[in-house]
DNA sequence: AGGACGTTGTCGCA
DNA sequence: TGCGACAACGTCCT
C-alpha cells in the first residue's frame, strides 16, 4: 500500500506549520506524509456532572479553541497540498494500527530533542536541584543557542498525503458533533479564536503597536452593549470615544508600524491594567503558545528584533521576553520537582492547614462571594476562559491565603479546566506562588478585593460588564455594594442579599486571621524543616479553628451587647 | 553568618 | 506620584 517510505507527524500540541521541527523532520526525504490528529472521545465528550459546560477535563471554551486550531491547521496544510487526517479513538491504539497499516517508517511528534534543550536539561538539573528563583534560573539558562539562528517559518509545499487504506478519516468535528448543544450562546463564547493564523495575526498586531486582533470587530459589539447597558454613564461614553479615536489613529498611522513598537519595548507586566477588557493590557498570546499555534522561539526572535531597533527597552522579568522566560522557568522547576502539583510529598511546597470549606469554595468558583471585583473576574473566567494576569492574582490570593483559606489545589483545578491557556507547569507554579506555598513567601502582602480593582477602574466598568446585575449601582458603592443604603439599592434594582449576595467573609477580619494562620503554619514548617507530618498539620488545623471559634464567640457577644445598646438607644 | 534581593500590597501622608 | 511604615518571609551569594 505504501510506496517508498512514508512518515507520520502526530500533532498533539504544536498545531502550526511555522517553525515546527517535528514537521520539518517528518517531511524531509519522504514520499508520503501522514499529518494526523487523534481525537480521544473520552477527553472530548461532554461531562454533564462537571461544574461547568465541557468535558471531564476541559471547559467548553478550550475545546472550542482546540477545534478552531485544528480547522486552521487543516486549512494551512491544504494550502501546501496536504491535509489533516483526523482519527478517533484511544490514541495509543489508533496510532499503532495506522503505523502498521500505512507502513510508516518515521513517526515524528513534538519533543524537545534539540541539543539546546538537552544541554539545558543537563545544566538546569543543577545537581538535581532546579532553580527556585527567576534570577538563578536566568543564570543557569543563559541565552538560547537558537536565539539568532534562522527558523523555518514558511514553506511552499509538503509531501503528498499517503493512501489511508481502510482507516476511517474524519473532518475536524464541530462542537455539535461532539455532543455539545446550545453552543452558540453568545454569553459563553470567548472572544479569542483559535489557530495559527490568528496567532500570527495577533503577534503582528502586538509587534506593530496595533490594537489586538479582532478588537474593532469585537469593539462594535461592546460599544453597542455598553451604551445600551449604561446609557446614563457619561464617563464611560467619554472613555469609549477616546479609545475609538486611539484605534483609528493606530490604524491610519503609517509610521514604521510594521516593525517598531513602543508598546513592546516598554512592556512592564506589573503595570498592566487588569480591568481592561475591550483592549487587554497584555498580548493574549498565551493560549496560542499553549496549543503551539505560535512557536515560542519565533515569538522570542521577533521580540529580540524589536529590541534591536528601539533605543530603550524593559528587561526580564517584567518585559515581554521576560514573560517567555517565566514560562521556561516554571517548566524547568516543574520538570525537576516530584509531586510539583500537590502539597503532600512536595519538596518545595509549604505544608499549610488549609480549611475544607466547600461552601466558601463553591461561592468563589461560581462568582458569588459578594465582592464584585472578585466575582466579575470569576465570571470572565467562565465566559472568556481568559483574565489578565493580575486579575488571576486577586482571585487566587482571595481563595487561599488572603481571605477564604481554601486549598490552592482546588482553585488550581478550576483554572486548569476553564482557562483556554491553562498550562500544567505554569498554572501549578502560579498557584504555589500566590498561595505563598513556594517561590513567594510574603504572606503579609494581600490584595484587597476592594481597593485593588478600584485604583484601575474607579467607575467599575469591568464589574458592570461582567456582572450586569450591578450595572446601575452608583460608582461610590460598586466595589462594596453591601454598604449602599437600601434606597440606593432599590433604585439600582439590586438588593444585596437577594439580587446579589452579601460578602461571604469580612475582608478585614478574614485577612487578619489568614495572616495569623500563615504565621503559625510557617513556624511549624520551620520547626520540622519542611517535613511536617500529617498529624502535626491536622493538630495545627484543629488548634487554629478552635481559637478562631473562640474569637468569633467573643465577637458575637460583643455584637449582641452592641445590639442591645443600640436597641435601647433607639427606644429612647 | 550576614546581607541583598525578590515581576506586580495597602495605607496614610506629603 | 512617590515615599515610608507596616512586619517580615526564604533563597542565594558572599
JSON list of N, CA, C and O (backbone and C1' of nucleotides) in Angstrom, two decimals, chain A residues 270 389 393 446-448 451, chain B residues 5-11:
[
{"chain": "A", "resi": 270, "resn": "UNK", "atom": "N", "xyz": [3.84, 44.15, 35.50]},
{"chain": "A", "resi": 270, "resn": "UNK", "atom": "CA", "xyz": [3.08, 44.58, 36.69]},
{"chain": "A", "resi": 270, "resn": "UNK", "atom": "C", "xyz": [2.33, 45.88, 36.49]},
{"chain": "A", "resi": 270, "resn": "UNK", "atom": "O", "xyz": [1.50, 46.23, 37.30]},
{"chain": "A", "resi": 389, "resn": "UNK", "atom": "N", "xyz": [-3.46, 38.76, 33.98]},
{"chain": "A", "resi": 389, "resn": "UNK", "atom": "CA", "xyz": [-2.63, 38.11, 34.98]},
{"chain": "A", "resi": 389, "resn": "UNK", "atom": "C", "xyz": [-2.88, 38.61, 36.41]},
{"chain": "A", "resi": 389, "resn": "UNK", "atom": "O", "xyz": [-2.99, 37.82, 37.35]},
{"chain": "A", "resi": 393, "resn": "UNK", "atom": "N", "xyz": [-4.26, 36.93, 39.94]},
{"chain": "A", "resi": 393, "resn": "UNK", "atom": "CA", "xyz": [-3.64, 37.06, 41.26]},
{"chain": "A", "resi": 393, "resn": "UNK", "atom": "C", "xyz": [-4.68, 37.36, 42.33]},
{"chain": "A", "resi": 393, "resn": "UNK", "atom": "O", "xyz": [-4.66, 36.77, 43.40]},
{"chain": "A", "resi": 446, "resn": "UNK", "atom": "N", "xyz": [-1.36, 41.24, 50.91]},
{"chain": "A", "resi": 446, "resn": "UNK", "atom": "CA", "xyz": [-2.63, 40.67, 50.46]},
{"chain": "A", "resi": 446, "resn": "UNK", "atom": "C", "xyz": [-3.35, 41.67, 49.56]},
{"chain": "A", "resi": 446, "resn": "UNK", "atom": "O", "xyz": [-3.43, 42.85, 49.89]},
{"chain": "A", "resi": 447, "resn": "UNK", "atom": "N", "xyz": [-3.83, 41.18, 48.45]},
{"chain": "A", "resi": 447, "resn": "UNK", "atom": "CA", "xyz": [-4.59, 42.05, 47.55]},
{"chain": "A", "resi": 447, "resn": "UNK", "atom": "C", "xyz": [-5.93, 42.35, 48.18]},
{"chain": "A", "resi": 447, "resn": "UNK", "atom": "O", "xyz": [-6.64, 41.45, 48.66]},
{"chain": "A", "resi": 448, "resn": "UNK", "atom": "N", "xyz": [-6.28, 43.62, 48.18]},
{"chain": "A", "resi": 448, "resn": "UNK", "atom": "CA", "xyz": [-7.60, 43.99, 48.70]},
{"chain": "A", "resi": 448, "resn": "UNK", "atom": "C", "xyz": [-8.66, 43.75, 47.63]},
{"chain": "A", "resi": 448, "resn": "UNK", "atom": "O", "xyz": [-8.53, 44.25, 46.50]},
{"chain": "A", "resi": 451, "resn": "UNK", "atom": "N", "xyz": [-9.97, 47.67, 47.10]},
{"chain": "A", "resi": 451, "resn": "UNK", "atom": "CA", "xyz": [-9.19, 48.79, 46.57]},
{"chain": "A", "resi": 451, "resn": "UNK", "atom": "C", "xyz": [-8.32, 48.46, 45.37]},
{"chain": "A", "resi": 451, "resn": "UNK", "atom": "O", "xyz": [-8.00, 49.34, 44.59]},
{"chain": "B", "resi": 5, "resn": "DC", "atom": "P", "xyz": [20.76, 44.74, 46.39]},
{"chain": "B", "resi": 5, "resn": "DC", "atom": "O5'", "xyz": [19.61, 43.71, 46.04]},
{"chain": "B", "resi": 5, "resn": "DC", "atom": "C5'", "xyz": [19.95, 42.46, 45.45]},
{"chain": "B", "resi": 5, "resn": "DC", "atom": "C4'", "xyz": [18.74, 41.56, 45.49]},
{"chain": "B", "resi": 5, "resn": "DC", "atom": "C3'", "xyz": [17.45, 42.28, 45.07]},
{"chain": "B", "resi": 5, "resn": "DC", "atom": "O3'", "xyz": [17.04, 41.75, 43.83]},
{"chain": "B", "resi": 5, "resn": "DC", "atom": "C1'", "xyz": [17.13, 40.83, 46.95]},
{"chain": "B", "resi": 6, "resn": "DG", "atom": "P", "xyz": [15.87, 42.43, 43.03]},
{"chain": "B", "resi": 6, "resn": "DG", "atom": "O5'", "xyz": [14.75, 41.31, 43.18]},
{"chain": "B", "resi": 6, "resn": "DG", "atom": "C5'", "xyz": [15.12, 39.95, 43.00]},
{"chain": "B", "resi": 6, "resn": "DG", "atom": "C4'", "xyz": [13.98, 39.06, 43.46]},
{"chain": "B", "resi": 6, "resn": "DG", "atom": "C3'", "xyz": [12.59, 39.56, 43.03]},
{"chain": "B", "resi": 6, "resn": "DG", "atom": "O3'", "xyz": [11.80, 38.44, 42.69]},
{"chain": "B", "resi": 6, "resn": "DG", "atom": "C1'", "xyz": [12.66, 39.40, 45.38]},
{"chain": "B", "resi": 7, "resn": "DT", "atom": "P", "xyz": [11.94, 37.84, 41.18]},
{"chain": "B", "resi": 7, "resn": "DT", "atom": "O5'", "xyz": [10.98, 38.83, 40.42]},
{"chain": "B", "resi": 7, "resn": "DT", "atom": "C5'", "xyz": [9.72, 39.11, 40.97]},
{"chain": "B", "resi": 7, "resn": "DT", "atom": "C4'", "xyz": [9.13, 40.29, 40.24]},
{"chain": "B", "resi": 7, "resn": "DT", "atom": "C3'", "xyz": [7.74, 40.61, 40.75]},
{"chain": "B", "resi": 7, "resn": "DT", "atom": "O3'", "xyz": [7.86, 41.55, 41.80]},
{"chain": "B", "resi": 7, "resn": "DT", "atom": "C1'", "xyz": [7.80, 40.55, 38.36]},
{"chain": "B", "resi": 8, "resn": "DT", "atom": "P", "xyz": [7.13, 41.33, 43.18]},
{"chain": "B", "resi": 8, "resn": "DT", "atom": "O5'", "xyz": [5.74, 42.02, 42.88]},
{"chain": "B", "resi": 8, "resn": "DT", "atom": "C5'", "xyz": [5.71, 43.44, 42.80]},
{"chain": "B", "resi": 8, "resn": "DT", "atom": "C4'", "xyz": [4.41, 43.87, 42.20]},
{"chain": "B", "resi": 8, "resn": "DT", "atom": "C3'", "xyz": [3.19, 43.15, 42.78]},
{"chain": "B", "resi": 8, "resn": "DT", "atom": "O3'", "xyz": [2.67, 43.92, 43.84]},
{"chain": "B", "resi": 8, "resn": "DT", "atom": "C1'", "xyz": [3.11, 43.19, 40.41]},
{"chain": "B", "resi": 9, "resn": "DG", "atom": "P", "xyz": [3.00, 43.58, 45.26]},
{"chain": "B", "resi": 9, "resn": "DG", "atom": "O5'", "xyz": [1.67, 43.85, 46.10]},
{"chain": "B", "resi": 9, "resn": "DG", "atom": "C5'", "xyz": [0.55, 43.00, 46.06]},
{"chain": "B", "resi": 9, "resn": "DG", "atom": "C4'", "xyz": [-0.39, 43.42, 47.16]},
{"chain": "B", "resi": 9, "resn": "DG", "atom": "C3'", "xyz": [-1.12, 44.72, 46.87]},
{"chain": "B", "resi": 9, "resn": "DG", "atom": "O3'", "xyz": [-2.44, 44.61, 47.40]},
{"chain": "B", "resi": 9, "resn": "DG", "atom": "C1'", "xyz": [0.28, 45.01, 48.76]},
{"chain": "B", "resi": 10, "resn": "DT", "atom": "P", "xyz": [-3.45, 45.78, 47.23]},
{"chain": "B", "resi": 10, "resn": "DT", "atom": "O5'", "xyz": [-3.22, 46.55, 48.60]},
{"chain": "B", "resi": 10, "resn": "DT", "atom": "C5'", "xyz": [-3.43, 45.85, 49.82]},
{"chain": "B", "resi": 10, "resn": "DT", "atom": "C4'", "xyz": [-3.46, 46.82, 50.97]},
{"chain": "B", "resi": 10, "resn": "DT", "atom": "C3'", "xyz": [-4.22, 48.12, 50.68]},
{"chain": "B", "resi": 10, "resn": "DT", "atom": "O3'", "xyz": [-5.10, 48.32, 51.76]},
{"chain": "B", "resi": 10, "resn": "DT", "atom": "C1'", "xyz": [-2.03, 48.61, 51.45]},
{"chain": "B", "resi": 11, "resn": "DC", "atom": "P", "xyz": [-6.15, 49.47, 51.73]},
{"chain": "B", "resi": 11, "resn": "DC", "atom": "O5'", "xyz": [-5.53, 50.57, 52.68]},
{"chain": "B", "resi": 11, "resn": "DC", "atom": "C5'", "xyz": [-5.11, 50.22, 53.98]},
{"chain": "B", "resi": 11, "resn": "DC", "atom": "C4'", "xyz": [-4.24, 51.33, 54.54]},
{"chain": "B", "resi": 11, "resn": "DC", "atom": "C3'", "xyz": [-4.83, 52.72, 54.31]},
{"chain": "B", "resi": 11, "resn": "DC", "atom": "O3'", "xyz": [-5.13, 53.29, 55.58]},
{"chain": "B", "resi": 11, "resn": "DC", "atom": "C1'", "xyz": [-2.50, 52.63, 53.78]}
]
